[in-house]
Structures are given as structure tokens and as C-alpha cells.
Coordinates of C-alpha atoms in Angstrom, one line a residue:
Chain H
M142 CA 3.3 32.0 -10.5
S143 CA 2.3 28.8 -12.2
G144 CA 1.5 27.1 -8.9
R145 CA 3.2 24.0 -10.2
V146 CA 5.7 22.0 -8.1
L147 CA 8.0 19.4 -9.5
V148 CA 9.0 16.6 -7.2
G149 CA 11.8 14.2 -8.1
V150 CA 11.3 10.6 -6.9
K151 CA 14.0 8.0 -7.1
R152 CA 13.6 4.2 -7.2
V153 CA 16.2 2.7 -4.9
I154 CA 16.9 -0.6 -3.1
D155 CA 14.5 -0.8 -0.2
Y156 CA 16.1 0.4 3.1
A157 CA 15.5 -2.9 4.9
V158 CA 17.3 -5.1 2.3
K159 CA 20.7 -6.5 3.1
I160 CA 23.0 -5.2 0.3
R161 CA 25.2 -7.7 -1.5
V162 CA 28.2 -6.8 -3.7
K163 CA 28.4 -8.5 -7.0
P164 CA 31.1 -11.2 -7.3
D165 CA 32.9 -9.1 -10.0
K166 CA 32.9 -6.1 -7.7
S167 CA 31.3 -3.9 -10.4
G168 CA 28.4 -2.9 -8.3
V169 CA 25.7 -4.2 -5.9
V170 CA 23.1 -6.9 -6.7
T171 CA 19.8 -5.4 -7.9
D172 CA 18.1 -8.2 -9.8
G173 CA 15.2 -9.7 -7.8
V174 CA 15.8 -7.3 -4.9
K175 CA 13.0 -5.3 -3.4
H176 CA 13.0 -1.6 -4.5
S177 CA 11.0 1.3 -3.2
M178 CA 10.8 5.1 -3.3
N179 CA 13.9 6.8 -1.6
P180 CA 12.7 7.8 1.9
F181 CA 13.8 11.4 1.4
C182 CA 11.8 11.5 -1.9
E183 CA 8.7 10.3 0.1
I184 CA 9.2 13.3 2.4
A185 CA 9.5 15.6 -0.6
V186 CA 6.3 14.3 -2.1
E187 CA 4.5 14.7 1.2
E188 CA 5.6 18.3 1.5
A189 CA 4.4 19.1 -2.0
V190 CA 1.0 17.4 -1.4
K191 CA 0.7 19.3 1.9
L192 CA 1.3 22.6 0.0
K193 CA -1.4 21.7 -2.4
E194 CA -3.9 20.8 0.4
K195 CA -3.2 24.2 1.9
K196 CA -4.1 25.6 -1.5
L197 CA -0.7 27.3 -1.7
I198 CA 0.1 25.6 -5.0
K199 CA -2.1 24.1 -7.7
E200 CA -0.4 21.0 -9.1
V201 CA 2.2 18.4 -8.1
V202 CA 4.1 16.7 -10.9
A203 CA 6.2 13.6 -9.9
V204 CA 9.3 12.9 -12.0
S205 CA 11.5 9.8 -12.1
C206 CA 14.4 8.8 -14.3
G207 CA 15.0 5.2 -15.0
P208 CA 13.8 2.0 -16.7
Q209 CA 10.2 0.8 -17.0
Q210 CA 10.0 0.1 -13.2
A211 CA 10.4 3.8 -12.4
Q212 CA 6.8 4.1 -13.3
E213 CA 5.9 2.1 -10.1
T214 CA 7.7 4.8 -8.1
I215 CA 5.8 7.5 -9.9
R216 CA 2.5 5.6 -9.2
T217 CA 3.3 5.6 -5.5
A218 CA 3.8 9.4 -5.7
L219 CA 0.4 9.7 -7.5
A220 CA -1.2 7.6 -4.8
M221 CA 0.2 10.0 -2.2
G222 CA -1.5 12.9 -4.0
A223 CA 0.7 14.0 -6.9
D224 CA -1.5 14.9 -9.9
R225 CA 0.5 13.6 -12.8
G226 CA 3.8 12.0 -13.5
I227 CA 6.7 12.3 -16.0
H228 CA 8.8 9.2 -16.6
V229 CA 12.2 10.0 -18.1
E230 CA 13.2 6.8 -19.9
V231 CA 16.7 5.8 -19.1
S232 CA 17.8 2.1 -19.2
G233 CA 20.7 -0.3 -19.7
K234 CA 24.2 1.1 -19.5
D235 CA 22.9 4.7 -19.4
Y236 CA 20.9 3.8 -16.3
D237 CA 23.9 2.2 -14.7
N238 CA 25.9 5.3 -15.3
L239 CA 23.2 7.8 -14.4
G240 CA 24.3 10.2 -11.7
P241 CA 23.4 13.5 -10.0
L242 CA 24.7 15.7 -12.8
H243 CA 22.5 14.0 -15.4
V244 CA 19.5 14.0 -13.2
S245 CA 20.1 17.7 -12.4
K246 CA 20.2 18.6 -16.1
I247 CA 17.0 16.6 -16.6
M248 CA 15.2 18.2 -13.7
A249 CA 16.4 21.7 -14.8
A250 CA 15.1 21.1 -18.3
L251 CA 11.7 19.9 -17.0
A252 CA 11.5 22.7 -14.4
K253 CA 11.8 25.2 -17.3
K254 CA 9.5 23.3 -19.6
E255 CA 6.8 22.9 -16.9
E256 CA 7.3 26.5 -15.7
A257 CA 7.7 25.1 -12.1
Q258 CA 7.5 27.5 -9.2
L259 CA 9.2 25.1 -6.9
V260 CA 11.4 21.9 -7.3
I261 CA 11.4 19.7 -4.2
L262 CA 13.8 16.9 -4.0
G263 CA 15.0 14.5 -1.3
K264 CA 18.3 15.7 0.3
Q265 CA 20.0 12.6 -0.9
A266 CA 19.4 9.0 -2.1
I267 CA 20.1 6.1 0.3
D268 CA 21.9 4.2 -2.4
D269 CA 24.6 6.6 -3.4
D270 CA 24.3 9.2 -0.6
C271 CA 25.5 11.8 -3.1
N272 CA 23.5 14.8 -1.7
Q273 CA 24.2 16.7 -5.0
T274 CA 21.2 16.7 -7.2
G275 CA 19.3 19.5 -5.5
Q276 CA 22.2 21.8 -5.3
M277 CA 23.3 21.1 -9.0
T278 CA 19.7 21.6 -10.2
A279 CA 19.5 25.0 -8.5
A280 CA 22.9 26.0 -9.9
L281 CA 21.9 25.0 -13.5
L282 CA 18.7 27.0 -13.2
D283 CA 20.4 29.8 -11.4
W284 CA 17.7 29.5 -8.8
P285 CA 18.1 29.9 -5.0
Q286 CA 18.2 26.8 -2.9
G287 CA 17.0 25.8 0.5
T288 CA 18.6 22.5 1.4
F289 CA 18.3 20.1 4.3
A290 CA 14.8 21.6 5.0
S291 CA 13.1 20.7 8.2
E292 CA 10.4 23.3 7.7
V293 CA 9.1 25.0 4.6
T294 CA 6.7 28.0 4.5
L295 CA 5.5 30.0 1.6
E296 CA 5.2 33.7 2.4
G297 CA 4.4 36.4 -0.1
G298 CA 6.2 35.0 -3.2
K299 CA 9.2 33.8 -1.1
V300 CA 10.0 30.6 0.6
K301 CA 11.1 30.5 4.2
V302 CA 13.3 27.4 4.8
V303 CA 14.5 26.2 8.2
R304 CA 17.7 24.2 7.5
E305 CA 19.2 21.5 9.6
I306 CA 22.9 22.3 9.8
D307 CA 25.7 21.0 12.0
G308 CA 25.4 23.8 14.6
G309 CA 21.6 23.6 14.8
L310 CA 19.0 25.3 12.7
E311 CA 19.4 28.1 10.1
T312 CA 16.5 30.0 8.6
V313 CA 16.7 31.4 5.2
K314 CA 14.3 33.3 3.0
I315 CA 14.6 32.7 -0.7
N316 CA 12.8 34.0 -3.8
M317 CA 10.7 31.8 -6.0
P318 CA 11.2 29.9 -8.2
A319 CA 13.5 27.9 -6.0
V320 CA 14.8 24.4 -5.2
V321 CA 14.2 22.8 -1.8
T322 CA 15.7 19.6 -0.6
A323 CA 13.9 17.6 2.1
D324 CA 15.5 16.4 5.3
L325 CA 14.3 13.8 7.7
R326 CA 12.3 16.0 10.1
L327 CA 10.4 17.9 7.4
N328 CA 7.3 15.7 7.8
T329 CA 6.0 12.2 8.2
P330 CA 4.9 10.9 4.8
R331 CA 1.4 9.5 4.5
Y332 CA 0.9 6.0 3.2
A333 CA -1.2 5.6 0.2
T334 CA -4.8 4.5 0.9
L335 CA -6.8 2.1 -1.3
P336 CA -9.0 4.7 -3.0
N337 CA -6.0 6.8 -3.8
I338 CA -4.0 3.8 -5.1
M339 CA -6.8 3.0 -7.5
K340 CA -7.2 6.6 -8.6
A341 CA -3.5 6.7 -9.2
K342 CA -3.8 3.9 -11.7
K343 CA -6.0 6.2 -13.9
K344 CA -3.7 9.3 -13.6
K345 CA -1.5 10.3 -16.5
I346 CA 2.2 9.5 -16.7
A347 CA 3.9 11.1 -19.7
N348 CA 7.0 9.4 -21.2
V349 CA 10.0 11.6 -22.1
K350 CA 13.5 10.8 -23.5
P351 CA 16.5 12.6 -22.1
S352 CA 17.4 13.5 -25.7
E353 CA 14.1 15.4 -26.1
L354 CA 15.2 17.5 -23.1
G355 CA 18.6 18.1 -24.7
V356 CA 20.4 16.1 -22.0
D357 CA 23.5 14.1 -22.8
L358 CA 23.9 11.0 -20.7
T359 CA 27.6 10.3 -21.3
S360 CA 29.3 9.7 -18.0
R361 CA 32.4 11.5 -16.9
L362 CA 32.8 9.1 -14.0
E363 CA 33.9 5.5 -14.1
V364 CA 33.2 3.2 -11.2
L365 CA 36.4 1.2 -10.7
R366 CA 35.4 -1.1 -7.9
V367 CA 32.8 -1.7 -5.3
D368 CA 33.7 -3.5 -2.1
E369 CA 31.8 -4.4 1.1
P370 CA 32.8 -2.6 4.2
P371 CA 35.8 -4.5 5.9
Q372 CA 34.6 -7.4 8.2
R373 CA 34.8 -6.6 11.8
Q374 CA 37.8 -8.3 13.3
A375 CA 37.4 -10.5 16.4
G376 CA 38.8 -9.0 19.5
I377 CA 41.4 -10.5 21.9
K378 CA 40.5 -11.2 25.5
V379 CA 43.0 -10.6 28.3
E380 CA 42.9 -11.5 32.0
T381 CA 44.8 -8.7 33.8
V382 CA 45.8 -5.1 33.3
D383 CA 49.4 -6.2 32.9
D384 CA 48.4 -8.5 30.1
L385 CA 46.5 -5.6 28.5
V386 CA 49.6 -3.4 28.7
G387 CA 51.7 -6.2 27.3
K388 CA 49.4 -6.8 24.4
L389 CA 49.2 -3.1 23.5
R390 CA 53.0 -3.0 23.5
E391 CA 53.1 -6.1 21.3
T392 CA 50.8 -4.6 18.6
G393 CA 52.7 -1.4 18.7
S394 CA 49.8 0.7 19.9
I395 CA 52.0 2.1 22.8
Chain R
M210 CA 1.1 -10.8 10.3
L211 CA 1.2 -9.4 6.8
K212 CA 2.4 -12.7 5.4
V213 CA -0.5 -14.5 7.1
L214 CA -2.9 -11.9 5.6
S215 CA -1.4 -12.2 2.2
A216 CA -1.7 -16.0 2.3
L217 CA -5.3 -15.7 3.5
R218 CA -6.0 -13.2 0.8
L219 CA -4.5 -15.4 -1.9
S220 CA -6.5 -18.5 -0.9
Y221 CA -9.6 -16.4 -0.7
L222 CA -9.0 -15.0 -4.2
N223 CA -8.2 -18.5 -5.6
S224 CA -11.5 -19.8 -4.2
L225 CA -13.3 -16.9 -5.8
K226 CA -11.6 -17.6 -9.1
L227 CA -12.7 -21.2 -8.9
T228 CA -16.3 -20.1 -8.2
A229 CA -16.1 -17.6 -11.1
R230 CA -14.8 -20.3 -13.5
R231 CA -17.8 -22.5 -12.8
S232 CA -20.0 -19.7 -14.2
N233 CA -20.5 -19.9 -17.9
F234 CA -21.7 -17.4 -20.3
S235 CA -25.2 -16.9 -19.1
T236 CA -25.5 -17.5 -15.4
E237 CA -27.0 -15.5 -12.6
C238 CA -24.7 -13.7 -10.3
L239 CA -23.0 -16.1 -7.9
Y240 CA -24.2 -15.1 -4.5
D241 CA -21.6 -15.4 -1.8
E242 CA -22.9 -14.5 1.6
S243 CA -19.6 -13.7 3.3
I244 CA -18.3 -11.4 0.5
T245 CA -21.7 -9.7 0.4
K246 CA -21.5 -9.1 4.1
F247 CA -17.9 -7.7 3.7
I248 CA -19.1 -5.3 0.9
S249 CA -22.0 -4.1 3.1
E250 CA -19.7 -3.5 6.1
N251 CA -17.0 -1.7 4.1
T252 CA -19.1 0.6 1.8
E253 CA -21.8 3.2 2.3
I254 CA -24.9 3.7 0.2
V255 CA -24.4 6.9 -1.8
V256 CA -27.2 8.9 -3.4
D257 CA -25.7 12.3 -4.2
H258 CA -22.5 14.3 -5.0
N259 CA -22.4 12.6 -8.5
L260 CA -24.0 13.0 -11.9
T261 CA -26.8 10.4 -11.2
P262 CA -28.5 11.0 -7.9
E263 CA -31.3 8.8 -9.1
I264 CA -29.1 5.7 -8.7
K265 CA -28.2 4.3 -5.3
L266 CA -24.7 2.8 -5.2
R267 CA -22.5 1.1 -2.5
L268 CA -19.2 3.0 -2.6
F269 CA -16.2 4.0 -0.5
T270 CA -16.8 7.1 1.5
P271 CA -14.8 8.9 4.3
N272 CA -17.0 6.9 6.7
C273 CA -15.7 3.6 5.5
R274 CA -12.8 1.7 7.1
F275 CA -10.8 1.4 3.9
W276 CA -10.9 5.2 3.2
F277 CA -8.0 5.3 5.7
E278 CA -6.9 1.8 6.4
R279 CA -3.6 0.3 5.3
P280 CA -4.2 -1.1 1.8
E281 CA -2.4 -4.4 2.7
F282 CA -5.5 -5.4 4.7
W283 CA -7.8 -5.4 1.7
P284 CA -8.4 -9.1 1.0
F285 CA -9.5 -8.9 -2.6
E286 CA -8.5 -7.4 -6.0
D287 CA -8.2 -3.6 -6.3
P288 CA -11.8 -2.5 -5.7
Y289 CA -12.3 -0.3 -8.8
W290 CA -16.0 -1.0 -8.2
A291 CA -16.0 1.0 -4.9
I292 CA -15.5 4.2 -6.8
Y293 CA -18.0 5.9 -9.2
W294 CA -15.6 6.9 -11.9
P295 CA -16.3 10.2 -13.9
G296 CA -16.4 8.3 -17.2
G297 CA -19.1 6.0 -15.9
Q298 CA -21.0 8.9 -14.4
A299 CA -21.3 10.6 -17.7
L300 CA -22.4 7.5 -19.5
S301 CA -25.1 6.7 -16.9
R302 CA -26.3 10.3 -17.0
Y303 CA -26.6 10.2 -20.8
L304 CA -28.5 6.9 -20.7
L305 CA -31.0 8.2 -18.1
D306 CA -31.5 11.4 -20.1
N307 CA -32.0 9.4 -23.3
P308 CA -34.2 6.4 -22.4
G309 CA -34.8 5.6 -26.1
V310 CA -31.1 4.5 -26.4
S311 CA -31.6 1.5 -24.0
L312 CA -35.3 0.7 -24.5
G313 CA -35.8 -2.8 -25.7
K314 CA -32.1 -3.4 -26.4
S315 CA -29.7 -6.1 -25.3
V316 CA -26.9 -4.3 -23.4
L317 CA -23.4 -5.3 -22.4
D318 CA -21.7 -3.2 -19.7
L319 CA -18.1 -4.0 -20.2
G320 CA -15.9 -3.4 -17.1
C321 CA -19.1 -2.7 -15.2
G322 CA -17.4 -1.9 -11.8
C323 CA -20.2 -0.7 -9.5
G324 CA -22.7 -1.4 -12.3
A325 CA -24.1 2.1 -12.6
S326 CA -24.4 2.2 -16.4
A327 CA -26.0 -1.3 -16.5
I328 CA -28.5 0.0 -13.9
A329 CA -29.2 3.1 -15.9
A330 CA -29.9 0.9 -19.0
K331 CA -32.2 -1.4 -17.1
L332 CA -34.1 1.5 -15.5
C333 CA -34.7 2.8 -19.1
G334 CA -36.2 -0.5 -20.2
A335 CA -33.3 -2.5 -21.6
N336 CA -34.5 -5.9 -22.6
R337 CA -31.4 -7.9 -21.5
V338 CA -28.5 -6.6 -19.5
V339 CA -25.2 -8.4 -19.1
A340 CA -22.7 -7.0 -16.5
N341 CA -19.1 -7.9 -17.3
D342 CA -16.2 -7.5 -15.0
I343 CA -13.1 -9.7 -14.6
D344 CA -13.3 -9.1 -10.9
S345 CA -16.0 -11.3 -9.5
V346 CA -16.3 -9.1 -6.4
A347 CA -17.3 -6.3 -8.8
T348 CA -20.1 -8.4 -10.3
L349 CA -21.3 -9.2 -6.7
A350 CA -21.3 -5.5 -5.9
T351 CA -23.2 -4.8 -9.2
C352 CA -25.8 -7.3 -8.1
M353 CA -26.1 -5.7 -4.7
N354 CA -26.5 -2.3 -6.4
F355 CA -29.2 -3.6 -8.8
K356 CA -31.2 -4.9 -5.8
L357 CA -30.6 -1.5 -4.0
N358 CA -32.4 0.2 -7.0
G359 CA -35.3 -2.3 -6.9
L360 CA -34.1 -4.3 -9.9
E361 CA -33.5 -8.0 -10.4
S362 CA -29.9 -9.0 -10.6
P363 CA -28.5 -8.9 -14.2
V364 CA -26.6 -11.7 -15.9
C365 CA -23.0 -11.5 -14.8
V366 CA -19.9 -12.6 -16.7
T367 CA -16.5 -12.6 -15.2
D368 CA -14.6 -13.8 -18.3
D369 CA -12.4 -11.3 -20.0
M370 CA -14.7 -10.4 -22.9
I371 CA -12.3 -8.2 -24.8
G372 CA -11.3 -10.1 -27.9
S373 CA -14.1 -12.6 -27.7
D374 CA -17.3 -12.8 -29.8
P375 CA -19.6 -10.2 -28.3
G376 CA -22.6 -12.2 -29.3
N377 CA -24.9 -9.7 -30.9
F378 CA -25.4 -7.1 -28.3
D379 CA -27.3 -4.0 -29.5
L380 CA -25.5 -1.7 -27.2
I381 CA -22.0 -2.0 -25.6
L382 CA -21.2 0.4 -22.7
L383 CA -17.7 1.4 -21.7
G384 CA -17.5 3.6 -18.7
D385 CA -14.0 5.1 -18.0
M386 CA -12.2 2.2 -19.5
F387 CA -9.4 4.0 -21.4
Y388 CA -7.0 4.7 -18.6
D389 CA -4.3 2.1 -19.3
E390 CA -2.2 1.9 -22.5
A391 CA -2.5 -1.9 -23.0
L392 CA -6.2 -1.9 -22.1
S393 CA -7.0 0.9 -24.5
Y394 CA -5.2 -0.8 -27.3
N395 CA -7.0 -4.1 -26.8
L396 CA -10.3 -2.3 -26.5
H397 CA -9.7 -0.3 -29.6
T398 CA -9.0 -3.4 -31.7
W399 CA -12.0 -5.4 -30.3
L400 CA -14.4 -2.5 -30.7
E401 CA -13.7 -2.1 -34.4
D402 CA -14.4 -5.7 -34.8
C403 CA -17.7 -5.5 -32.9
I404 CA -19.0 -2.6 -34.9
K405 CA -18.1 -4.2 -38.3
T406 CA -19.4 -7.7 -37.6
H407 CA -22.3 -7.1 -35.3
K408 CA -23.3 -3.6 -35.9
S409 CA -23.3 -3.0 -32.1
Q410 CA -23.7 0.5 -31.0
V411 CA -20.8 1.4 -28.7
L412 CA -21.1 4.2 -26.2
I413 CA -18.0 5.5 -24.3
G414 CA -18.0 7.7 -21.2
D415 CA -14.7 9.4 -20.6
P416 CA -13.5 12.4 -18.7
G417 CA -10.6 13.2 -21.0
R418 CA -8.0 10.6 -19.9
A419 CA -4.7 10.7 -21.6
Q420 CA -5.1 7.3 -23.2
F421 CA -8.5 8.2 -24.6
E422 CA -7.4 11.4 -26.2
E423 CA -4.5 9.7 -27.8
L424 CA -6.6 6.9 -29.4
A425 CA -6.3 6.4 -33.1
F426 CA -9.9 5.5 -32.8
Q427 CA -10.7 9.2 -32.2
S428 CA -11.7 9.9 -35.8
R429 CA -14.4 7.2 -35.4
L430 CA -16.0 8.9 -32.4
K431 CA -18.8 11.4 -32.3
K432 CA -19.3 13.4 -29.1
L433 CA -22.9 13.1 -28.0
A434 CA -22.9 14.9 -24.7
Q435 CA -20.7 16.7 -22.2
F436 CA -21.4 17.1 -18.5
E437 CA -19.7 19.3 -16.0
L438 CA -18.6 17.3 -13.0
P439 CA -20.1 18.2 -9.6
K440 CA -17.6 19.9 -7.2
P441 CA -17.1 16.8 -4.9
V442 CA -16.2 14.7 -8.0
R443 CA -13.8 17.3 -9.3
E444 CA -12.1 17.4 -5.9
E445 CA -11.7 13.7 -5.8
N446 CA -10.4 13.5 -9.3
Y447 CA -8.0 16.4 -9.6
G448 CA -7.6 17.8 -13.1
L449 CA -10.9 16.6 -14.4
N450 CA -13.7 19.2 -14.8
C451 CA -16.1 17.5 -17.2
S452 CA -16.9 14.1 -18.6
S453 CA -18.3 13.3 -22.0
V454 CA -20.1 10.5 -23.9
W455 CA -19.0 9.4 -27.3
A456 CA -20.5 7.1 -29.9
A457 CA -18.4 4.9 -32.1
L458 CA -19.2 5.1 -35.8
C459 CA -18.9 2.4 -38.5
K460 CA -17.0 4.7 -40.8
P461 CA -14.5 7.4 -39.8
R462 CA -16.2 10.8 -39.1
H463 CA -14.9 12.5 -42.1
L464 CA -16.2 9.8 -44.4
S465 CA -19.6 9.1 -42.9
G466 CA -22.4 11.1 -44.3
H467 CA -24.7 10.4 -41.4
E468 CA -24.7 8.6 -38.0
S469 CA -24.5 4.8 -37.9
F470 CA -27.6 4.5 -35.6

């Protein structure tokens, strides 16, 4: 096994920012808005770095698809302990239309190229909430997948994944190479310390174009409209139970 | 709290920049007691686990607060000077092993960081040493490190010297400077100029950084030495096993019949 782990890191609007919809309803406002690494991607990076510290794998490669600013996200991963980065350059309209299917094709191509033993992704991104990239990547590669991971253990050439599912926890054992997606309780990501931030500035980030990986970025989806969630309506106050029953009859609820 | 710290940091940095600007081309290191105290409190004197145990340096170690502390609390520019980079280590090692290279020469350590290469040159009898770093805290740390090794402070310059007239230095030292695309490009252009006009000898220490390997300049470089990095350095700098020293030639390697120095 190559001992190489690929980790996808997505640059998203920071979780603490109040999202505003553009006046033309074509999307949300991103200009001048604070961005950071998707929280589930941070958990993915942390897990990969932990595996390396336990000497179970040899190298962590952080991958991000996007415009120039995606390099900042890669640098954060490098500062957390990833060894090198790959920036897949996607900008302009291509970037606006970039979705899980494109990213999965890119990740699959890179996983093959880098001879990765493991691909670790966040379970979903907090901007689109798709929860598709991990699953699609595994399908494209025809690799097994352990999604919604709350625990990952490498045992004798296989991966044991404890999954968070609706009914509780499910444990699966899958062969490597495999795709794992990180859920909230997998770990607590470290913050980058000063020495590591500086070392990250000297680590290598390679630039790749999607076309070099044989990936076509045409979108089969068209976003028609983006709206804010409906405003919460004011309630009506009543004095007595009879008034309440009366009001309910009025509005046709009973 | 963070906003207050950022504001404090900004005003501190601005006051430093003002101090730095007052320095002109040949001034002694500007001594600032509070920053010196801060450097002392937040670094440890290191004498081993690197290529030059002969040189004492104030660096970050696991015993220092900022090895673990939240980076937002650091009040100055990124402290590149608090790490002894593999490229600089190789360069300093080469200078110490070959004292004739520095003896009697006027030396410029560009991007001196902790000042190790400048110290190595001085220990080998360099006539005049100028330590240059755009971060004035780095030049302060360099002065402290000079004193630590029983040497008088060097001349410090905090102007960005890349692109300017290098003023007839015999020897220009570049320790681990080719890590950034823009920086590498600017250095490359300036160095060609230095060699042509001033016949300065340029020595580069590099552990095989991507930007260095991809330099068009490569055909003008001759490898002088290669050192295997000690285990602690390899562990701290994953993927790097050795570090080399290169000399820049006046003519491309395939055209030059002999060395330029």
C-alpha cells in the first residue's frame, strides 16, 4: 500500500456569517464575505494527520478545487499537518457551477494518479449540504465506502468504520483502498500553531487543471432561483380558551 | 478580546516600521528592550539537533509558549526567524567547513532570519557582514544570536534589498529563500544582475523546495555540497531528507569552462 491519503478540503462561507441572498436571487453574496475550511473537511484533515502520527500512513495530500483563494484553504490543511497540497484550478462560471459530480470525478482521477490508499472527505459541505461527493467518488473508483464515520481504525489492510446512522451506530469493515467521509464526532480538529503555519508556507502546492485530469466541467444542473427561508410570521394573542377555539375555527384549522 | 489584541499588534507593528524606516543603509541594529525581552521569554537557546551545533541560536522549541499557543496572540510578523530552516542549515554548515569562502570578504545575508549564515561567515573571518531581513524583529533576533556567539552585532538592514543595488558585496548568502513563487522569481532576476554587474559570489542553501527545483536559473547553478539532515530536522520538515549548497555561475553550466570564483 502506498501509505498515501488524499483529503478533500472545501472553501466555504464561514459558519458564523449571516448569509444574504443576492437581489437577483441567482445565489448568495460571497464577495467580501469571510470564508474558511468546511468544518467537516477540518475533521477529515485531523483524522488523516492522526493516522500519520500513529505511523499507519506515510503522507497526507490536501486537495481543493476552486479559484486562487482555494490555496488558503490548502495552506490551513498544511498547517494542520498535511504534507503537500494540490490545487485544482476552477474559476469563474465553472466555479459557480461546480458540484459534487465534478469534484468526485476530480477526486477519483487524483486518487488513481496519486495511488492513494484512502480518500477522506467531510460528510457534506455546510454551503450546499449535498452529502454526495464521498459516495460518488467511491462509486466512480469502484471502491468501498465508510460514510458518516465517527470512528476509523486501520486493521490489517482493512478499515473498520463506525458509522453514525439514524438508529444508532453501525460498524463496517471495508477493504482498502477506500473512501471515508467524516462526521461530527470523529475527532476534534487541532488549530494550527505558529511554527506549523510558517512551515506550511514553505510546503509545496501543485497546480492542476481539471482538463489535465480528463474531467469535463459542464454542468447538468441549472440553478433557477435562490430564496431566503420564509420570514417567521407574527403570532396572534388571545385572552381566553373560547377566543382560541374561535380563532382556530376562523382560520379553518378546526 | 481578539480585536483589542489585533489593534495592539497593529500599532506595535507600525511603531516598529517607523523605527525601521529611520534606519538607513549602514546603521547598527536598533535595540528595543521590550522586544528583546519578548524574544528571550518566547524562545529557547538551541545548540544541537541541527547541522551546526557550533552555533547557538534562539529558536522555538516545545518548551516555548508559542509552540502550542493560539497564533492570534503573536504580536509581530510571522516569526520565520524562530525556525532554523534546512536551507539555512546547509549553507551555514558549508561556510563553517570552508572558512576560506568567507575570510576577508564583505558578506550580505539576504533574508537572514535567525542570522545563522551571517554568524557562520563572521566566525570564519568575514571582514564585513550585513544582515538583511524585511522583518525588523528578525534583525533584532539576529543581533541577539550574534551576541550569544560572542560576536559584535552586525550591520542590519530592513529594507527589501531584492531589486536594489547590492553595493559590491563579495559574497551573497541565500538560506532557504526559494519557497514562494513570486519571491523566487524576483530573486532570480536580481541575482543575475548582481553576478553580471558586481561579480558577487552567490551561495544558495536549499533542501529541494519545489520552487527551487523549477527555477530556470538551475542551469546556472553548481552543487557544492549536500548534507543529510539530522533526524529531528527531518521529523520537523516532513519530506526533506537532505539539504544542499549551490553556487551561482556567471555563465550557464554547459557553457562555462571553469568556475567563476
